[in-house]
JSON list of C-alpha atoms in Angstrom, two decimals:
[
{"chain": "L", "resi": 8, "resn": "UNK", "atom": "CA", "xyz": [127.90, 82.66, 167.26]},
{"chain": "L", "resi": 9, "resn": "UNK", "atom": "CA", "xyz": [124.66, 80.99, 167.55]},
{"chain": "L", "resi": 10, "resn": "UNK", "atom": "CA", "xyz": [123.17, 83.68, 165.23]},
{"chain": "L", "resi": 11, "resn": "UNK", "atom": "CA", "xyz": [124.95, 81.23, 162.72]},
{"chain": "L", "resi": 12, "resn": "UNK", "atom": "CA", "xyz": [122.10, 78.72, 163.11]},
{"chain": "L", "resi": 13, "resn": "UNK", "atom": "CA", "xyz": [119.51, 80.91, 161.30]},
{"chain": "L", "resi": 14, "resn": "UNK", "atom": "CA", "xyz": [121.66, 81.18, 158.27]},
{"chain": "L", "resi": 15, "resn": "UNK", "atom": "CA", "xyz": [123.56, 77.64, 157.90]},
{"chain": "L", "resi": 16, "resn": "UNK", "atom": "CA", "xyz": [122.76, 74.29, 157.78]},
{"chain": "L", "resi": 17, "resn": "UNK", "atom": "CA", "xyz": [124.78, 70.78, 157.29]},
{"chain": "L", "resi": 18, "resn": "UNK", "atom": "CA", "xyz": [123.75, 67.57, 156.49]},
{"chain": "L", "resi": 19, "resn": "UNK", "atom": "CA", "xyz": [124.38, 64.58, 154.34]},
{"chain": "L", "resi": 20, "resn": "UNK", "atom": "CA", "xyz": [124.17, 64.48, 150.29]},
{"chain": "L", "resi": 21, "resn": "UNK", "atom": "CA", "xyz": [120.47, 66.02, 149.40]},
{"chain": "L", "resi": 22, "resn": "UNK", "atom": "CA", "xyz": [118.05, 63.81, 147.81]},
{"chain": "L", "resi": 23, "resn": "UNK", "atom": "CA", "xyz": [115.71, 65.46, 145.24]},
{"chain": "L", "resi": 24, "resn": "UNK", "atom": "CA", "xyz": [113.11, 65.78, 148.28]},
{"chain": "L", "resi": 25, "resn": "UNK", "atom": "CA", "xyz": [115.63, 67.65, 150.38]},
{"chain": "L", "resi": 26, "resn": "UNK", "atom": "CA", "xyz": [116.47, 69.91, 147.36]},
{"chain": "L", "resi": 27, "resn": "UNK", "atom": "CA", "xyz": [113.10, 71.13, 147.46]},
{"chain": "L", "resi": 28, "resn": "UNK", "atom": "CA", "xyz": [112.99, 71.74, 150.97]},
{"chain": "L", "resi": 29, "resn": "UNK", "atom": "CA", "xyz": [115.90, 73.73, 151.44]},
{"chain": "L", "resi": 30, "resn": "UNK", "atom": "CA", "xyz": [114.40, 75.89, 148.49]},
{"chain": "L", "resi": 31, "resn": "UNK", "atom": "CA", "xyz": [111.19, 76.29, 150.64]},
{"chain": "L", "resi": 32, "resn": "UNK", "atom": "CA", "xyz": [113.35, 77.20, 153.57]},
{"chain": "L", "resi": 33, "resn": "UNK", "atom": "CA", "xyz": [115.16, 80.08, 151.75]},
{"chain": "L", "resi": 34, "resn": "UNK", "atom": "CA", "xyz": [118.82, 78.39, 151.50]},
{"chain": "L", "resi": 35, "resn": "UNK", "atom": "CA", "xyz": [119.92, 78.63, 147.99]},
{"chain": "L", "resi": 36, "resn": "UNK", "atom": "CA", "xyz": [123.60, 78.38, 148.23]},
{"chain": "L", "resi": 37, "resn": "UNK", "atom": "CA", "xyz": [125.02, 74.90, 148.62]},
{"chain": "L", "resi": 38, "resn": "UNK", "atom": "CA", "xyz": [128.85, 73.91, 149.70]},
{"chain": "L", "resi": 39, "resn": "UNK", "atom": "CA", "xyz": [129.15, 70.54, 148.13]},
{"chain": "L", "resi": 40, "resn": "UNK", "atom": "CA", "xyz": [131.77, 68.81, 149.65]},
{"chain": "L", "resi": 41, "resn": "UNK", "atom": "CA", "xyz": [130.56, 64.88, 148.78]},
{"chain": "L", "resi": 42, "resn": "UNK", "atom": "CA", "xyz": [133.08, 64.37, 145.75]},
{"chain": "L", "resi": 43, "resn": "UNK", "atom": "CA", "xyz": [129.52, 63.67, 143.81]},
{"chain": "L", "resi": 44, "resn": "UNK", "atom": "CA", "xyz": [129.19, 66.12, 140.58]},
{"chain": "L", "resi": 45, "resn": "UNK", "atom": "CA", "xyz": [125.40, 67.50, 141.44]},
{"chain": "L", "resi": 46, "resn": "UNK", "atom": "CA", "xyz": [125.27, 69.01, 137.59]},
{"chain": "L", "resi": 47, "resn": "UNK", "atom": "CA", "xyz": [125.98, 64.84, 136.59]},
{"chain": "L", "resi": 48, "resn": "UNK", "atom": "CA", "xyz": [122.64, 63.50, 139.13]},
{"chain": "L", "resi": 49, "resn": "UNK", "atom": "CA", "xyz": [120.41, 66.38, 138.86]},
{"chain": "L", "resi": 50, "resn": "UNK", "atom": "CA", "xyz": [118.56, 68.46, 136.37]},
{"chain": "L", "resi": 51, "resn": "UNK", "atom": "CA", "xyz": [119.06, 71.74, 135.41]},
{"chain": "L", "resi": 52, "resn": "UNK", "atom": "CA", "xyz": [115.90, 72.46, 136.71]},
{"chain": "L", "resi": 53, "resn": "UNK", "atom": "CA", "xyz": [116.59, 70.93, 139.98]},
{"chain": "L", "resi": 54, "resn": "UNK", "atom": "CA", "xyz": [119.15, 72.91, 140.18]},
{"chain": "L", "resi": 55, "resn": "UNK", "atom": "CA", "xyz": [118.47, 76.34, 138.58]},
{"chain": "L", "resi": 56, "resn": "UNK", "atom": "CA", "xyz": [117.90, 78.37, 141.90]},
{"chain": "L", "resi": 57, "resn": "UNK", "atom": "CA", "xyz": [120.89, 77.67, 143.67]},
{"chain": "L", "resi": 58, "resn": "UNK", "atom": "CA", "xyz": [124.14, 78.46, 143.52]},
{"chain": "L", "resi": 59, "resn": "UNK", "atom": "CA", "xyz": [126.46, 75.76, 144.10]},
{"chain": "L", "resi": 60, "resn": "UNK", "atom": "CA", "xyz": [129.98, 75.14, 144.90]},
{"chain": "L", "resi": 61, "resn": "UNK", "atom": "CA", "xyz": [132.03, 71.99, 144.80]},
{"chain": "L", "resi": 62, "resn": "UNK", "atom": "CA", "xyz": [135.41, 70.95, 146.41]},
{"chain": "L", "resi": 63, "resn": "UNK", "atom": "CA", "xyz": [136.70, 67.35, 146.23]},
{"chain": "L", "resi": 64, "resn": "UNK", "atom": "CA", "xyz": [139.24, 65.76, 149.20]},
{"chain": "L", "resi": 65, "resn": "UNK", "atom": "CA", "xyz": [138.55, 62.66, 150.81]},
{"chain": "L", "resi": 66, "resn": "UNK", "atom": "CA", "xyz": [137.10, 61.85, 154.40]},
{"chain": "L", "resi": 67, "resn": "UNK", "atom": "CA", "xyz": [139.89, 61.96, 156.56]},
{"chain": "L", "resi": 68, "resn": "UNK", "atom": "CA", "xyz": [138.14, 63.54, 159.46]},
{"chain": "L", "resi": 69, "resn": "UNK", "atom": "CA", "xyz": [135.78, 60.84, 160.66]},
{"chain": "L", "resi": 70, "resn": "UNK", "atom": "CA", "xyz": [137.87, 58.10, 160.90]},
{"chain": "L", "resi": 71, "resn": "UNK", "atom": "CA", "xyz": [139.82, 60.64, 163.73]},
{"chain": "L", "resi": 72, "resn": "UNK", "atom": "CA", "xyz": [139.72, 59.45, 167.37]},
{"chain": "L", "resi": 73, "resn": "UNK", "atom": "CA", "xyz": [136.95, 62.01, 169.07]},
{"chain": "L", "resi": 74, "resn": "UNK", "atom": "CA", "xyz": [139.37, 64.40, 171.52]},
{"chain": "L", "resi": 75, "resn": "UNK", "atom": "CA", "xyz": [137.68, 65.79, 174.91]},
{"chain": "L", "resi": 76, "resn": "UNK", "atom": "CA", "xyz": [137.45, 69.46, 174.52]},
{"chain": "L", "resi": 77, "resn": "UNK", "atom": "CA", "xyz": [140.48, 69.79, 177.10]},
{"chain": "L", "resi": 78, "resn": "UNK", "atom": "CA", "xyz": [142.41, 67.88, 174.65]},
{"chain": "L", "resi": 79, "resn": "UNK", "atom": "CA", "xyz": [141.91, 69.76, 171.69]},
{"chain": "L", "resi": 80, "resn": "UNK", "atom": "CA", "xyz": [144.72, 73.27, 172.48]},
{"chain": "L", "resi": 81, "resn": "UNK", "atom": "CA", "xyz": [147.36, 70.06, 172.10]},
{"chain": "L", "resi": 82, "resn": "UNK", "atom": "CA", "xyz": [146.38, 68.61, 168.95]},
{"chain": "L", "resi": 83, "resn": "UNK", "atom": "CA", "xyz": [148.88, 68.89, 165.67]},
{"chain": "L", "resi": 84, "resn": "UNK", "atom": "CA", "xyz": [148.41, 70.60, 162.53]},
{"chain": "L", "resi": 85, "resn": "UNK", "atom": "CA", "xyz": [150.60, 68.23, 160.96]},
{"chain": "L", "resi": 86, "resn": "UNK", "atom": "CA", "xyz": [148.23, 65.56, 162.10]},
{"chain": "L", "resi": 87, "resn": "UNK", "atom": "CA", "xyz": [146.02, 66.59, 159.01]},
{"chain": "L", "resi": 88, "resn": "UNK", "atom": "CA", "xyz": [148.76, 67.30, 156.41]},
{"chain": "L", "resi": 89, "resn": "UNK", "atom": "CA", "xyz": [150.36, 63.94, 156.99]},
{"chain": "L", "resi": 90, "resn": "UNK", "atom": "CA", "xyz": [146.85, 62.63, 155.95]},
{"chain": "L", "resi": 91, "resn": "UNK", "atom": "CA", "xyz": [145.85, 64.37, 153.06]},
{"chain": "L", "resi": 92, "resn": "UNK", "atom": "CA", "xyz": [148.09, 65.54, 149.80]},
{"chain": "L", "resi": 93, "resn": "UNK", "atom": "CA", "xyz": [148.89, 69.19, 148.57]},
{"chain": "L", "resi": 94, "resn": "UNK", "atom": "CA", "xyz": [145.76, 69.41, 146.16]},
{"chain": "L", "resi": 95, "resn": "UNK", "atom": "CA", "xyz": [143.61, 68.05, 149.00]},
{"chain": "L", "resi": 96, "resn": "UNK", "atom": "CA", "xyz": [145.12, 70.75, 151.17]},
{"chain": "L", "resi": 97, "resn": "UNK", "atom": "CA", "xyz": [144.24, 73.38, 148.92]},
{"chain": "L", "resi": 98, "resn": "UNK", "atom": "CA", "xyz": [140.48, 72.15, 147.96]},
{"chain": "L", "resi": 99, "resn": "UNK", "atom": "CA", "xyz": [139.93, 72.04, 152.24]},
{"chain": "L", "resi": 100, "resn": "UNK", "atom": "CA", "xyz": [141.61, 75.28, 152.45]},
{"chain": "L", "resi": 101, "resn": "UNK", "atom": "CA", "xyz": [139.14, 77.06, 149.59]},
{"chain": "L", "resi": 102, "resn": "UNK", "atom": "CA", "xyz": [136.26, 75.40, 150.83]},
{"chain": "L", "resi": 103, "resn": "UNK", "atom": "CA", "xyz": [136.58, 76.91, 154.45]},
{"chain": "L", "resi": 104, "resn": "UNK", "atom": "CA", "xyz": [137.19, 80.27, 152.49]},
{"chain": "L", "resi": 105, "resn": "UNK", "atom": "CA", "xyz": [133.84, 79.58, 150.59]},
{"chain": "L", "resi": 106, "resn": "UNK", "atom": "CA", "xyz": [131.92, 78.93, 153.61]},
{"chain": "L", "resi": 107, "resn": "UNK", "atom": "CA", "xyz": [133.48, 82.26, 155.42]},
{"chain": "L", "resi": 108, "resn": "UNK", "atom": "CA", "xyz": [132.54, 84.54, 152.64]},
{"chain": "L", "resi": 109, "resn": "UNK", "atom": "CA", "xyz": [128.88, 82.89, 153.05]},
{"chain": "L", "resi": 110, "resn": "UNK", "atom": "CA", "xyz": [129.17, 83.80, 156.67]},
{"chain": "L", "resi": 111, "resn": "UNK", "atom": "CA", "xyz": [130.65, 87.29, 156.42]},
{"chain": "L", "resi": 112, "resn": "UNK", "atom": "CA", "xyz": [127.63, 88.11, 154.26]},
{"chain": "L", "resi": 113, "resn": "UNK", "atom": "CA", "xyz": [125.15, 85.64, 156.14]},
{"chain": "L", "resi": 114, "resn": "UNK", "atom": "CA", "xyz": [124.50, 84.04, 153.20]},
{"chain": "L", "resi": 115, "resn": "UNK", "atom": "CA", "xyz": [121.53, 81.29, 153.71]},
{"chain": "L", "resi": 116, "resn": "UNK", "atom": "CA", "xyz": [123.71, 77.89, 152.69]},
{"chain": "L", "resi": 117, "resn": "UNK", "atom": "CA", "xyz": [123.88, 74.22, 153.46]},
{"chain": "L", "resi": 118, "resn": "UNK", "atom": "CA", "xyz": [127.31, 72.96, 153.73]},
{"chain": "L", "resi": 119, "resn": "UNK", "atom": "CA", "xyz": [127.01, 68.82, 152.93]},
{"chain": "L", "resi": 120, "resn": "UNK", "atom": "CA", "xyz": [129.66, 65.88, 152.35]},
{"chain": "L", "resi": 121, "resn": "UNK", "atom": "CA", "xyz": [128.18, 62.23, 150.88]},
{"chain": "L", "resi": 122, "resn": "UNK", "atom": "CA", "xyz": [126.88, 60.98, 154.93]},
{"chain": "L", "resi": 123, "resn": "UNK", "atom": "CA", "xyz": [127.16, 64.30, 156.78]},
{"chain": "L", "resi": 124, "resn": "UNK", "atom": "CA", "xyz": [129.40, 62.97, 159.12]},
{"chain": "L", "resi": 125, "resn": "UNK", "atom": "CA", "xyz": [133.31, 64.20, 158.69]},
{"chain": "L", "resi": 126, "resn": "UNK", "atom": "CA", "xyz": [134.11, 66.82, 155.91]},
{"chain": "L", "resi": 127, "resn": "UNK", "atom": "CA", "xyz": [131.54, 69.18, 156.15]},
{"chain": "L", "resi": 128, "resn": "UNK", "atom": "CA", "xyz": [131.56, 69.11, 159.88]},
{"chain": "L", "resi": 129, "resn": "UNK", "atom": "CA", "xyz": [135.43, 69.49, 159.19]},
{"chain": "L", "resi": 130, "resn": "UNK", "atom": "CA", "xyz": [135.11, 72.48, 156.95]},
{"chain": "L", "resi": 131, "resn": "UNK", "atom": "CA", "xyz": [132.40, 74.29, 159.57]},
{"chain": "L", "resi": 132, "resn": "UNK", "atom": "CA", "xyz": [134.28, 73.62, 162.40]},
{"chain": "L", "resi": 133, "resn": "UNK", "atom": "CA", "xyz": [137.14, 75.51, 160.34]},
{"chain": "L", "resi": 134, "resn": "UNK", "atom": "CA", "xyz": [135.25, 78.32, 159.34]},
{"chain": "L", "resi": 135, "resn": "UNK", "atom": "CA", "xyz": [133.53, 79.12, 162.92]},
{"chain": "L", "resi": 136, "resn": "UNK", "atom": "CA", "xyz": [136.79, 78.76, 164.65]},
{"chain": "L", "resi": 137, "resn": "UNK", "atom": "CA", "xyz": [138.31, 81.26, 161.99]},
{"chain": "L", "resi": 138, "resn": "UNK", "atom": "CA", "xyz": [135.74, 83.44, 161.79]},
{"chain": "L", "resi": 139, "resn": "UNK", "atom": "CA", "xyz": [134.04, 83.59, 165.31]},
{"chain": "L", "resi": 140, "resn": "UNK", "atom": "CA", "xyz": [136.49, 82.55, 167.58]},
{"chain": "L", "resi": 141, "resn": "UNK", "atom": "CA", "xyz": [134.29, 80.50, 170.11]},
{"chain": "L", "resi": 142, "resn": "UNK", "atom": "CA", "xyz": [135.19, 78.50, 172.52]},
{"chain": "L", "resi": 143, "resn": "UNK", "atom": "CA", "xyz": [135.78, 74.64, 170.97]},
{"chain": "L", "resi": 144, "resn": "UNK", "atom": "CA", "xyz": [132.93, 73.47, 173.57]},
{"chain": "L", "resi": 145, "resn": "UNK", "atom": "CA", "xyz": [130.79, 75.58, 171.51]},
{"chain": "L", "resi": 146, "resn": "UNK", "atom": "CA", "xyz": [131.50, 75.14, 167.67]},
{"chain": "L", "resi": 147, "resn": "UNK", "atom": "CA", "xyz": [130.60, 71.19, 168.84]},
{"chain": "L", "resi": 148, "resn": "UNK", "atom": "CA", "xyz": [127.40, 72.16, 170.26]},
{"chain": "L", "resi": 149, "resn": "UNK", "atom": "CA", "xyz": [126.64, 73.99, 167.22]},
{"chain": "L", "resi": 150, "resn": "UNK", "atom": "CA", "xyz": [127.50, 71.32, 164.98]},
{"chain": "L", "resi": 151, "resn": "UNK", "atom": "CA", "xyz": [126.09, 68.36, 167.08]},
{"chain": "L", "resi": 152, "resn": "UNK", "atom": "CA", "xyz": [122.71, 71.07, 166.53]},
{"chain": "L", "resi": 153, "resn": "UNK", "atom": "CA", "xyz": [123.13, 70.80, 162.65]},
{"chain": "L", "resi": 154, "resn": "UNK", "atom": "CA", "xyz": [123.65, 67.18, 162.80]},
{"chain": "L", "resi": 155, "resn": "UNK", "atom": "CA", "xyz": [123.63, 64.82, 166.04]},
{"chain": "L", "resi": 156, "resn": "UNK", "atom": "CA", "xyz": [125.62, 62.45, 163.76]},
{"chain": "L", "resi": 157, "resn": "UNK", "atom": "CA", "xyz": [128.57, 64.58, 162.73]},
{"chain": "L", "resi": 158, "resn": "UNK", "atom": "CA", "xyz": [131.49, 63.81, 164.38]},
{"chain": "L", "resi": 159, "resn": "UNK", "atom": "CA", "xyz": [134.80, 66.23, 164.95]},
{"chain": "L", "resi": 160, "resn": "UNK", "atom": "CA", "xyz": [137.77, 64.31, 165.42]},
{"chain": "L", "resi": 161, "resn": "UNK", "atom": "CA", "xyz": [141.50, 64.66, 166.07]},
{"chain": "L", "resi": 162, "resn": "UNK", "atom": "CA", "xyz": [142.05, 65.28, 162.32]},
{"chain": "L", "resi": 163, "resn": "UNK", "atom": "CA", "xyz": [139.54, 67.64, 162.30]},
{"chain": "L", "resi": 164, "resn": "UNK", "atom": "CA", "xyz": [140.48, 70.12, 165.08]},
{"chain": "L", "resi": 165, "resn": "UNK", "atom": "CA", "xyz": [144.12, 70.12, 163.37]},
{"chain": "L", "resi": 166, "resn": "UNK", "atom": "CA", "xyz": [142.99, 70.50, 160.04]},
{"chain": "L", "resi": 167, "resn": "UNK", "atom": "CA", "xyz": [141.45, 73.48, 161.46]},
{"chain": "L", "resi": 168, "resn": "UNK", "atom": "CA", "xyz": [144.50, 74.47, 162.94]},
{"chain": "L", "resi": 169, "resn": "UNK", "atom": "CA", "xyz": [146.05, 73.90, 159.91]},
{"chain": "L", "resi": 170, "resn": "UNK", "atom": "CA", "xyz": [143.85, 76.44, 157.84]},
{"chain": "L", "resi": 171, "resn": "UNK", "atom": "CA", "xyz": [144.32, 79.11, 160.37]},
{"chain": "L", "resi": 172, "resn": "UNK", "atom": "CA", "xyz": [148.07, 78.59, 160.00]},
{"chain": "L", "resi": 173, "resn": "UNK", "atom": "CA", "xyz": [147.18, 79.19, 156.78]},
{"chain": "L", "resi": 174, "resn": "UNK", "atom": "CA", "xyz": [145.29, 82.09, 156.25]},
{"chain": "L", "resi": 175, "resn": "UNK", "atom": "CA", "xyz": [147.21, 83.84, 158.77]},
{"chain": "L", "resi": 176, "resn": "UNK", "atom": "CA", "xyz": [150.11, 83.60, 156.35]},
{"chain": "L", "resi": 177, "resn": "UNK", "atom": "CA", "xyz": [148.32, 85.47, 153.20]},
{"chain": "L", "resi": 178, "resn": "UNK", "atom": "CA", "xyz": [146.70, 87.79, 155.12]}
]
């Protein structure tokens, strides 16, 4: 799974500055995740080489208590759908998809929310759980590599739970 690293990146909201980094770096696909409209703060030609998908649901995942990794085989599902409504539910759940088809294909991306700190970890932690099946110990390691500030919570372990419910189902 740490292969992932070369290919994916997470942070907070990019400034114009950080735009033209991750261009220099090669990442030209962007998970937005910050409910911020990029096409409403930047240019066109700010924008023109990357490709960029958005998904709006609020931060419930960093206001979570933080769960020992022993802890985290208990944790609810239903601890994220009490939190977050149906259309919330389904923008998480198509955002993890997103992110998956970026890593099936190891699509250069950077997955960001508005401070980096709760729904993109959320939606990563999702995806490489789905997708890789490591060890929790390790997605946080991972993560905490992206970002030292991004935090996994209670809410986000079962919202990840909750997707793999889900895409279990349709598959």
């Amino acid at each position: 799974m740490y292969r992932v690293i070369q290919f994916l990146s997470q942070g907070e909201f990019p400034s114009p500055n950080k735009l033209t980094e991750l261009k220099k770096q090669g990442i030209l696909h962007l998970l937005n995740l910050s409910g911020i409209d990029l096409f409403k703060l930047y240019t066109a030609e700010q924008l023109a080489d990357f490709t960029i998908v958005q998904f709006t649901f609020k931060d419930v995942f960093s206001t979570g208590a933080v769960v020992k990794p022993e802890q985290i085989q208990s944790i609810d599902a239903d601890v994220y759908c009490q939190q977050s409504s149906e259309a919330e539910k389904l923008a998480f759940f198509n955002a993890v998809q997103q992110l998956i088809d970026w890593l099936k294909h190891q699509t250069s991306s950077y997955v960001f929310c508005q401070q980096g700190i709760g729904r993109s970890p959320a939606v990563i932690c999702s995806a490489l759980a789905y997708f890789y099946h490591p060890p929790s110990e390790q997605i946080l390691k991972t993560i905490k590599f992206f970002n030292q500030q991004a935090v996994l919570t209670t809410i986000s372990y079962a919202a990840a739970k909750w997707f793999e419910t889900q895409a279990n189902q349709i598959r």
